[in-house]
PDB file of C-alpha atoms in Angstrom:
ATOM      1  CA  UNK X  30      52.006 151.577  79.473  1.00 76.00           C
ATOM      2  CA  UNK X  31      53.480 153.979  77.504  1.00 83.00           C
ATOM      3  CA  UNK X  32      57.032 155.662  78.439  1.00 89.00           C
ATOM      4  CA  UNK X  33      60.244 157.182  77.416  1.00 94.00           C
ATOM      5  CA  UNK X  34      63.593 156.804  78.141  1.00 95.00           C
ATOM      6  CA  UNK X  35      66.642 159.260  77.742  1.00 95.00           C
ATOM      7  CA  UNK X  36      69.840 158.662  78.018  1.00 88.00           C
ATOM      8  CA  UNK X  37      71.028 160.129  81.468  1.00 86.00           C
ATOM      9  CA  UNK X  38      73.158 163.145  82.060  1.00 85.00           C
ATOM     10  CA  UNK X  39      74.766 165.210  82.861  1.00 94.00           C
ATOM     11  CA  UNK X  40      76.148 165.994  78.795  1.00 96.00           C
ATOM     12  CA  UNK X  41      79.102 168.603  79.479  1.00 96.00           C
ATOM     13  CA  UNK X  42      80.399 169.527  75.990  1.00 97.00           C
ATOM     14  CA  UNK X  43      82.963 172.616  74.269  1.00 97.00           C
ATOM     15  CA  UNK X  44      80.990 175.525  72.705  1.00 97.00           C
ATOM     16  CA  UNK X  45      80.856 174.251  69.169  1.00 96.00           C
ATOM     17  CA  UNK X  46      80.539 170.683  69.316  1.00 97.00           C
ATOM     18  CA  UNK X  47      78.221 168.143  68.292  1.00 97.00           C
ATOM     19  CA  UNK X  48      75.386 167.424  70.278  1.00 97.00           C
ATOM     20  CA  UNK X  49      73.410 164.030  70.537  1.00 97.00           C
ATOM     21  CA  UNK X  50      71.041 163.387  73.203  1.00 97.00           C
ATOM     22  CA  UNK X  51      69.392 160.112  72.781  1.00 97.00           C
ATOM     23  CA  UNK X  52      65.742 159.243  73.081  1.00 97.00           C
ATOM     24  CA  UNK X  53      63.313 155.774  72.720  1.00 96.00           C
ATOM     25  CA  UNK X  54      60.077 155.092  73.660  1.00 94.00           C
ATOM     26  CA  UNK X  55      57.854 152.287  74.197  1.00 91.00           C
ATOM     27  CA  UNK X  56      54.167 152.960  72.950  1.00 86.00           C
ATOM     28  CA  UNK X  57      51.414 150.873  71.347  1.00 79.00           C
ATOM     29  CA  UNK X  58      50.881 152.697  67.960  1.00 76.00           C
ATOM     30  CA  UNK X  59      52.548 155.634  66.573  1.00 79.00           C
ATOM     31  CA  UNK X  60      51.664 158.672  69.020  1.00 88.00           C
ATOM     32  CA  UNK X  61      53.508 162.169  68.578  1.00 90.00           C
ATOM     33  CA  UNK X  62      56.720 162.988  69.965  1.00 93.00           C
ATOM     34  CA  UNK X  63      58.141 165.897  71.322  1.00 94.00           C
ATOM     35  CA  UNK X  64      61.605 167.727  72.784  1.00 97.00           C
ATOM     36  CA  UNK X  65      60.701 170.480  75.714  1.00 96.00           C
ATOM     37  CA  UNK X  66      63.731 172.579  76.889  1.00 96.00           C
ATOM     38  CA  UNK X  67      64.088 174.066  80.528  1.00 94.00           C
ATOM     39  CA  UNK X  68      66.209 177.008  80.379  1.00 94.00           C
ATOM     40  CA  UNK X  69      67.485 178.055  84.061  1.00 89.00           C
ATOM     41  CA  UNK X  70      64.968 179.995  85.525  1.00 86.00           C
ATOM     42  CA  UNK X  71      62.173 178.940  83.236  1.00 89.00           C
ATOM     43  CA  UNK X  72      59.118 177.362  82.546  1.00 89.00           C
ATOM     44  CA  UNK X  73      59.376 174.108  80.203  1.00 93.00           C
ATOM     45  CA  UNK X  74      59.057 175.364  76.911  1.00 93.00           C
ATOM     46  CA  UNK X  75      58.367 173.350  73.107  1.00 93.00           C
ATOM     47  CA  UNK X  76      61.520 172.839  71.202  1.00 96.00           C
ATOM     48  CA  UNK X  77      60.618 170.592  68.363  1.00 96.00           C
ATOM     49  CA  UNK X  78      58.254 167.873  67.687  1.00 93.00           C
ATOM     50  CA  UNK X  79      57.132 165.123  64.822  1.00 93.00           C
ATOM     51  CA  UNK X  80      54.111 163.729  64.420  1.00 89.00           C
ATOM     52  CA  UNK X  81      54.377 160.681  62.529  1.00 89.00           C
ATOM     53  CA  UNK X  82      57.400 158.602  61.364  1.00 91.00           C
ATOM     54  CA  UNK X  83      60.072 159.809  59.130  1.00 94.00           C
ATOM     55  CA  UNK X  84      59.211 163.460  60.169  1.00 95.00           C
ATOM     56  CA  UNK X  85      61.804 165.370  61.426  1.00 97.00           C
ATOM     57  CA  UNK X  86      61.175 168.398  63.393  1.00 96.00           C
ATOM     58  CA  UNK X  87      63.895 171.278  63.641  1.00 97.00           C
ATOM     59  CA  UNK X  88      64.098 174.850  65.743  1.00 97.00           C
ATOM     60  CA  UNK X  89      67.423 176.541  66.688  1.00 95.00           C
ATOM     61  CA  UNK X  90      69.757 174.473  65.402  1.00 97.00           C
ATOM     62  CA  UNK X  91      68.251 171.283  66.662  1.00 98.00           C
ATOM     63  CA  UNK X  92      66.845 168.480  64.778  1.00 98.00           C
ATOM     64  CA  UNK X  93      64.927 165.007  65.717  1.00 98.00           C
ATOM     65  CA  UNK X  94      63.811 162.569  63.146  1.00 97.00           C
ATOM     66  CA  UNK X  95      60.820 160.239  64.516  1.00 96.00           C
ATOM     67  CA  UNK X  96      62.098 156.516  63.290  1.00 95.00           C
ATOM     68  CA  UNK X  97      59.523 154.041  64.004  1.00 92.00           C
ATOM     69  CA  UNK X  98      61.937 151.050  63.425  1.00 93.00           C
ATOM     70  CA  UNK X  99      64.246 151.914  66.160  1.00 94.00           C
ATOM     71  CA  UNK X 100      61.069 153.440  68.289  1.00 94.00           C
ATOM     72  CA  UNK X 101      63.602 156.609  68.500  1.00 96.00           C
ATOM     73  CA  UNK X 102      63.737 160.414  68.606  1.00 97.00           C
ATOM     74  CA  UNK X 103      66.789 161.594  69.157  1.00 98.00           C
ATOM     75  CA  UNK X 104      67.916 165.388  69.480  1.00 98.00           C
ATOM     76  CA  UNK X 105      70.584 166.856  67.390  1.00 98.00           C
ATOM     77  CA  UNK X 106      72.675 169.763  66.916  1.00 98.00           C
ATOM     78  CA  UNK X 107      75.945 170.502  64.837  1.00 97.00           C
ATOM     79  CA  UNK X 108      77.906 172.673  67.263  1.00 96.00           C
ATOM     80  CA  UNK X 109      76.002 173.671  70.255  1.00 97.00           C
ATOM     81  CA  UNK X 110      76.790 177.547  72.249  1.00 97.00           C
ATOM     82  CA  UNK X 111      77.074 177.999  76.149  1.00 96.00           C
ATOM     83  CA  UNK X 112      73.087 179.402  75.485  1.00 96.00           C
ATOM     84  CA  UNK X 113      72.243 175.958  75.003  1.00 97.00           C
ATOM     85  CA  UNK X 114      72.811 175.150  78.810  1.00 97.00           C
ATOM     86  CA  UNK X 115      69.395 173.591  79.810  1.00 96.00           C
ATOM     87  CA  UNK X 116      67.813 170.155  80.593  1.00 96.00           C
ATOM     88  CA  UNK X 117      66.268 168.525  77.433  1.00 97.00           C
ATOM     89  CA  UNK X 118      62.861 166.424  77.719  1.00 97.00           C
ATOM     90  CA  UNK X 119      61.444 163.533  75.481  1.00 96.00           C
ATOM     91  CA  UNK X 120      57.998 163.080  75.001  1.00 94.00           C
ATOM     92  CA  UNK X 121      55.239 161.677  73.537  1.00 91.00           C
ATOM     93  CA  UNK X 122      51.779 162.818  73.226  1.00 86.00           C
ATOM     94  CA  UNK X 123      48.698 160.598  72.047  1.00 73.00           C
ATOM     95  CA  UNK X 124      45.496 162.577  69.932  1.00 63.00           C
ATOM     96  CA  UNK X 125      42.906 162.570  72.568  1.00 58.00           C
ATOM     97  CA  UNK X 126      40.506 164.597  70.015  1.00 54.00           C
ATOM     98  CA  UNK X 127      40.766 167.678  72.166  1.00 50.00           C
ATOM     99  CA  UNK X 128      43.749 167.648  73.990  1.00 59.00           C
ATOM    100  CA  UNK X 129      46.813 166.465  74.572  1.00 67.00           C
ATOM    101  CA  UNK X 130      48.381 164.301  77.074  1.00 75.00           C
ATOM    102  CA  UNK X 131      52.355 164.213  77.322  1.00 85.00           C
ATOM    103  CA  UNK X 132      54.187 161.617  78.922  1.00 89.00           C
ATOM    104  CA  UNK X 133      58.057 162.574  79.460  1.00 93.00           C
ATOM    105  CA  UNK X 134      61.253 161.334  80.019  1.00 95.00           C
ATOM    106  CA  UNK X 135      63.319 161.905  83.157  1.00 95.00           C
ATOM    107  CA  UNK X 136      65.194 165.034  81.265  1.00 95.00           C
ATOM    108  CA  UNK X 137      68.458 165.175  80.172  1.00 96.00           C
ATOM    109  CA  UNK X 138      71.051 168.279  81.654  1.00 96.00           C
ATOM    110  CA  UNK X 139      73.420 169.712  79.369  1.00 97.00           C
ATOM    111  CA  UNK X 140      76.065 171.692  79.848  1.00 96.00           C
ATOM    112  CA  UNK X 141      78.244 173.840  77.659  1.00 97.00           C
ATOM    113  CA  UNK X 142      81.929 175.330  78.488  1.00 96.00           C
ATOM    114  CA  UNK X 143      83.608 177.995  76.380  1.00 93.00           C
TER     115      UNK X 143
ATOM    116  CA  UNK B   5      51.084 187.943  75.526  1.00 67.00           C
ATOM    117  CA  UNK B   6      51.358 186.654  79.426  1.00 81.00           C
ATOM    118  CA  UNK B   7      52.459 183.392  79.684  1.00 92.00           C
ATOM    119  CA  UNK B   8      51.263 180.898  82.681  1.00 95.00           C
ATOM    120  CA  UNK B   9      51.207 182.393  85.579  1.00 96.00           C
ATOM    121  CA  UNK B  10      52.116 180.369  88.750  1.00 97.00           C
ATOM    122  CA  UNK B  11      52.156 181.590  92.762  1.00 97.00           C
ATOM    123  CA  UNK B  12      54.133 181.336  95.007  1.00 97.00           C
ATOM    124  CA  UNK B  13      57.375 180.303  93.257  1.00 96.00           C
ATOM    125  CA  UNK B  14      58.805 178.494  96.304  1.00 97.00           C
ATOM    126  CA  UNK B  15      56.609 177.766  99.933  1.00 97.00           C
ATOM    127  CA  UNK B  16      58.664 176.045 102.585  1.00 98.00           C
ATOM    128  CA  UNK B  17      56.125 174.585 105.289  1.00 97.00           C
ATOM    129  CA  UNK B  18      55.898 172.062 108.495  1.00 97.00           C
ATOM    130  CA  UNK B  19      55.105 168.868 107.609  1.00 95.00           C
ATOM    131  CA  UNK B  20      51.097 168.327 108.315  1.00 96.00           C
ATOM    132  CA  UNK B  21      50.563 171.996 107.211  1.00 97.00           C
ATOM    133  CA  UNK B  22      48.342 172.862 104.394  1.00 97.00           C
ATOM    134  CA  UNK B  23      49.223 174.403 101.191  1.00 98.00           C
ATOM    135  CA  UNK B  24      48.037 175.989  98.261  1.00 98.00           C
ATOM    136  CA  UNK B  25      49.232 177.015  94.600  1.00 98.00           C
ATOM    137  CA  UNK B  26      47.535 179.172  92.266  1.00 97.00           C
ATOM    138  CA  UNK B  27      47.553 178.897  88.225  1.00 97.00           C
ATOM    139  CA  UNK B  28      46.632 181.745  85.740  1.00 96.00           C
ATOM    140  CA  UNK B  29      46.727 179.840  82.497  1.00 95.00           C
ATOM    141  CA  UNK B  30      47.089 181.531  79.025  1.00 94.00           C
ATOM    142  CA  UNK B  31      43.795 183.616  77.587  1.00 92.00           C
ATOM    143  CA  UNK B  32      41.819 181.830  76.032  1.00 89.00           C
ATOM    144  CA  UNK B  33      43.715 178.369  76.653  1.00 90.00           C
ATOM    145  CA  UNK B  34      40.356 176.094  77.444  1.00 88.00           C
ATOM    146  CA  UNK B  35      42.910 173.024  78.881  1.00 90.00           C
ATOM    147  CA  UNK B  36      44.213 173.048  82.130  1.00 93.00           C
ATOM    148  CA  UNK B  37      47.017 170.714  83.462  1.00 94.00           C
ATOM    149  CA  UNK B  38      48.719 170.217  87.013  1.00 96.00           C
ATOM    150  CA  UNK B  39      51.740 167.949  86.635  1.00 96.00           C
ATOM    151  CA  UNK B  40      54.080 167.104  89.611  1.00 97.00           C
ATOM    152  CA  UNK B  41      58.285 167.355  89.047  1.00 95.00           C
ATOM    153  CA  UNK B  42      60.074 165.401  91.181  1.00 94.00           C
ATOM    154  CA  UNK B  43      64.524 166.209  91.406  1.00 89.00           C
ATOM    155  CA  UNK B  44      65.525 164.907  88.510  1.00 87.00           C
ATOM    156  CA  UNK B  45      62.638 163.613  87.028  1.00 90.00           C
ATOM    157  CA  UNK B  46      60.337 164.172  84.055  1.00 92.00           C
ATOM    158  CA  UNK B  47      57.137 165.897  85.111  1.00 94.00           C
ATOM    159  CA  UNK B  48      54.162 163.722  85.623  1.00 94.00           C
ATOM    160  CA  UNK B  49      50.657 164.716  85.767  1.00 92.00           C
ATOM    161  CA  UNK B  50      48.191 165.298  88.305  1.00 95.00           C
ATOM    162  CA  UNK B  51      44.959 166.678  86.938  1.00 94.00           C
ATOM    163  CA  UNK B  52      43.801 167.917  83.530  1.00 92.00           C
ATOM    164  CA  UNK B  53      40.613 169.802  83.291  1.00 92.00           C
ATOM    165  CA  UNK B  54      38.943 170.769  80.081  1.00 88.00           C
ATOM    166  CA  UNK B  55      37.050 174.535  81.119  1.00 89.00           C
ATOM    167  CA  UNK B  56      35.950 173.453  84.311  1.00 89.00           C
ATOM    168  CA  UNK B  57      35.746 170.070  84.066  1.00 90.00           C
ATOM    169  CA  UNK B  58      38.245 167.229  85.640  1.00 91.00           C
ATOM    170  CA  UNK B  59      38.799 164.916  82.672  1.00 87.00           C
ATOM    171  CA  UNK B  60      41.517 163.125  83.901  1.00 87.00           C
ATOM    172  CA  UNK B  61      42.623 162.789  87.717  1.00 90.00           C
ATOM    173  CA  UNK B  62      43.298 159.503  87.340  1.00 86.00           C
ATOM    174  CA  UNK B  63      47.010 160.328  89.204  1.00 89.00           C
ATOM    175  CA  UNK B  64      45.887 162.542  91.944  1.00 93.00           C
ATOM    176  CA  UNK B  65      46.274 161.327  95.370  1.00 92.00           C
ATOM    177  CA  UNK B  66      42.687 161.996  96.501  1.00 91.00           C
ATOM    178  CA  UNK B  67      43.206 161.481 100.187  1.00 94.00           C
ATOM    179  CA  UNK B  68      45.510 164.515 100.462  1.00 96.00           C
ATOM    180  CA  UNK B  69      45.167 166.205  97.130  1.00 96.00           C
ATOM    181  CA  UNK B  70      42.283 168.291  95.915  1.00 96.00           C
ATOM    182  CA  UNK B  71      42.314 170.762  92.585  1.00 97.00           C
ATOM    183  CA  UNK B  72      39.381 173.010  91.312  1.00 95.00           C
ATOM    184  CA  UNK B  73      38.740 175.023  88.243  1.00 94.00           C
ATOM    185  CA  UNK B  74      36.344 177.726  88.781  1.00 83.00           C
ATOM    186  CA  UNK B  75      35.026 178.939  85.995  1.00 85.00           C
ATOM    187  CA  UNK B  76      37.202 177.545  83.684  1.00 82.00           C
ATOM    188  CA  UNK B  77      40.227 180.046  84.106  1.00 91.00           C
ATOM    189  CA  UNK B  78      41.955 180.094  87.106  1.00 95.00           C
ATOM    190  CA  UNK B  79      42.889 176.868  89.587  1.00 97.00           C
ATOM    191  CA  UNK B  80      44.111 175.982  92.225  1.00 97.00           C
ATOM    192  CA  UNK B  81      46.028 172.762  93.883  1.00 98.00           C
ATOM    193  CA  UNK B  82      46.113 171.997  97.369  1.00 97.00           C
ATOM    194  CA  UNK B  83      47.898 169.359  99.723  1.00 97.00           C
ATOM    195  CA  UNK B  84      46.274 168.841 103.037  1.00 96.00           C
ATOM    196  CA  UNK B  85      48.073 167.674 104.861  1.00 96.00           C
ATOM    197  CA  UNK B  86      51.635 167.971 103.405  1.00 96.00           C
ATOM    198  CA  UNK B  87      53.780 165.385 103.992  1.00 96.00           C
ATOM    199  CA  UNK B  88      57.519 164.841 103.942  1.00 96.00           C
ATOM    200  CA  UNK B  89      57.591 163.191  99.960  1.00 95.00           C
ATOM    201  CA  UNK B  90      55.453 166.367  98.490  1.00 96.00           C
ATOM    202  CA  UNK B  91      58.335 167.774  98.378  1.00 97.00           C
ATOM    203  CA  UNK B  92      58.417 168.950  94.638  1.00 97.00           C
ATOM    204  CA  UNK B  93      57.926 171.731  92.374  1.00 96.00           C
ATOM    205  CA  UNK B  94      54.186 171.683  90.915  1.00 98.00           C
ATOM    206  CA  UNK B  95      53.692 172.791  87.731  1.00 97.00           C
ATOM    207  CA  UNK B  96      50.950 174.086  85.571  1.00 97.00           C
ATOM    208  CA  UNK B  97      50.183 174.279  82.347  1.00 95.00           C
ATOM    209  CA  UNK B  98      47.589 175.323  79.535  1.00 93.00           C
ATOM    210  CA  UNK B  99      46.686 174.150  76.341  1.00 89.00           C
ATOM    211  CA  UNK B 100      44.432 175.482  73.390  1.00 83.00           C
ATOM    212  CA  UNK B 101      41.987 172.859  73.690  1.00 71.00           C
ATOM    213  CA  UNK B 102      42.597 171.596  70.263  1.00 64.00           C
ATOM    214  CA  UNK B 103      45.460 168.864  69.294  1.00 62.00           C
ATOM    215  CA  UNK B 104      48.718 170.474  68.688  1.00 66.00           C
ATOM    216  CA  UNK B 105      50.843 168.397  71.402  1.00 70.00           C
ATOM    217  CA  UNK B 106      51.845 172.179  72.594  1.00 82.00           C
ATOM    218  CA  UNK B 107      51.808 172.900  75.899  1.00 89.00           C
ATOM    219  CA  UNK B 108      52.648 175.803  77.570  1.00 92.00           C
ATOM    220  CA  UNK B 109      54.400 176.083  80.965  1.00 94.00           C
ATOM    221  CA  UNK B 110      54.564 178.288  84.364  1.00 95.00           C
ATOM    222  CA  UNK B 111      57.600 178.448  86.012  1.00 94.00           C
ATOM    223  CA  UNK B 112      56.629 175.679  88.764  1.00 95.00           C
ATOM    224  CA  UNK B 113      55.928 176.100  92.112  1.00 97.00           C
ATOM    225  CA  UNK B 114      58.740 174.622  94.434  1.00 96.00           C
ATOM    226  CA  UNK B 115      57.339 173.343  97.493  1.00 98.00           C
ATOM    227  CA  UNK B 116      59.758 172.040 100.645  1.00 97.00           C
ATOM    228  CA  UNK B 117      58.097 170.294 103.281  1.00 97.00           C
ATOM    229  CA  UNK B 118      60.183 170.066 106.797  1.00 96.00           C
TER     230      UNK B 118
END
């Protein structure tokens, strides 16, 4: 069946650096794929997402391009703030005509230091 | 706007004991969705109604588990009886009822069984 692995965390970083948080999936086809953020505190909430290959999908700083050759989507950002301090979920949804479906990854906790 | 709303936040209970959660979903949101979160895990779901219907309870643990939609706007989840591995936050979320891969979140109800 279809799933999604991230790399596993916790991802301490310095205010300012570069973030990567790597994400693959296995899925028959080409479904949609998506990064949720979980602030302390808060509901899960939609970051960024691309819907078919090449696409890259970009809010706050962070960007994800959806490469179908390396079945990857990983999350990016060029110098991260302590704000950032959340875990990060991979997913992928599949067009069920009406509504969607989202499968996630186990979630990814980062954590930034001044 | 109001976002999901989700009650109680946290419920501690005897294992054996019953137990309920309540979901307010967005206005107008037509898609439903109970997914289960496991500690440090990705959430996975339960149930996903369209208005009041049950589309997909494919994962709900029918023996112990039962969900209902009344109406199309409100729901509720209950476990009866609880048992040691519920242990979990349950959370719910709503959808527009057309394909955007969007959901939105509540804050999760965190449930401890003893």
């Amino acid at each position: 069946g279809d799933s999604v692995t991230q790399m596993e965390g916790p991802v301490t970083l310095s205010e300012e650096a570069f973030l990567t948080i790597n994400c693959t999936y296995t899925a028959t086809g080409y479904p949609s794929l998506f990064w949720y953020v979980q602030y302390p505190g808060e509901g899960l909430q939609l970051l960024l997402k691309a819907t078919k290959a090449d696409d890259k999908g970009s809010n706050k700083g962070f960007e994800a391009t959806y490469r179908k050759e390396t079945t990857s989507f990983h999350l990016e950002k060029g110098s991260v703030q302590v704000s950032d301090s959340a875990v990060y979920f991979c997913a992928l949804n599949w067009d069920t005509g009406t509504a969607s479906k989202l499968t996630f990854g186990t979630g990814t906790r980062l954590q930034v230091t001044l | 706007e109001a976002g999901v709303v989700q009650s109680p936040r946290y419920k501690i209970i005897e294992k054996k004991q019953p137990v309920a959660f309540w979901c307010n979903p967005i206005s107008g949101h037509n898609t439903l969705y109970w997914y289960l979160q496991n500690l440090g895990q990705g959430p996975e779901l339960l149930i996903r109604y369209e208005n009041e219907e049950a589309v997909d309870d494919s994962q709900l643990p029918k023996d112990r588990f039962s969900a209902e939609r009344l109406k199309g706007v409100d729901s509720t989840l209950k476990i009866q009886p609880a048992e040691l591995g519920d242990s979990a936050v349950y959370l719910c979320a709503s959808g527009p009822g057309t394909y955007t891969g969007e959901l939105f979140f509540g804050e999760g109800s965190r449930l401890t069984v003893l």
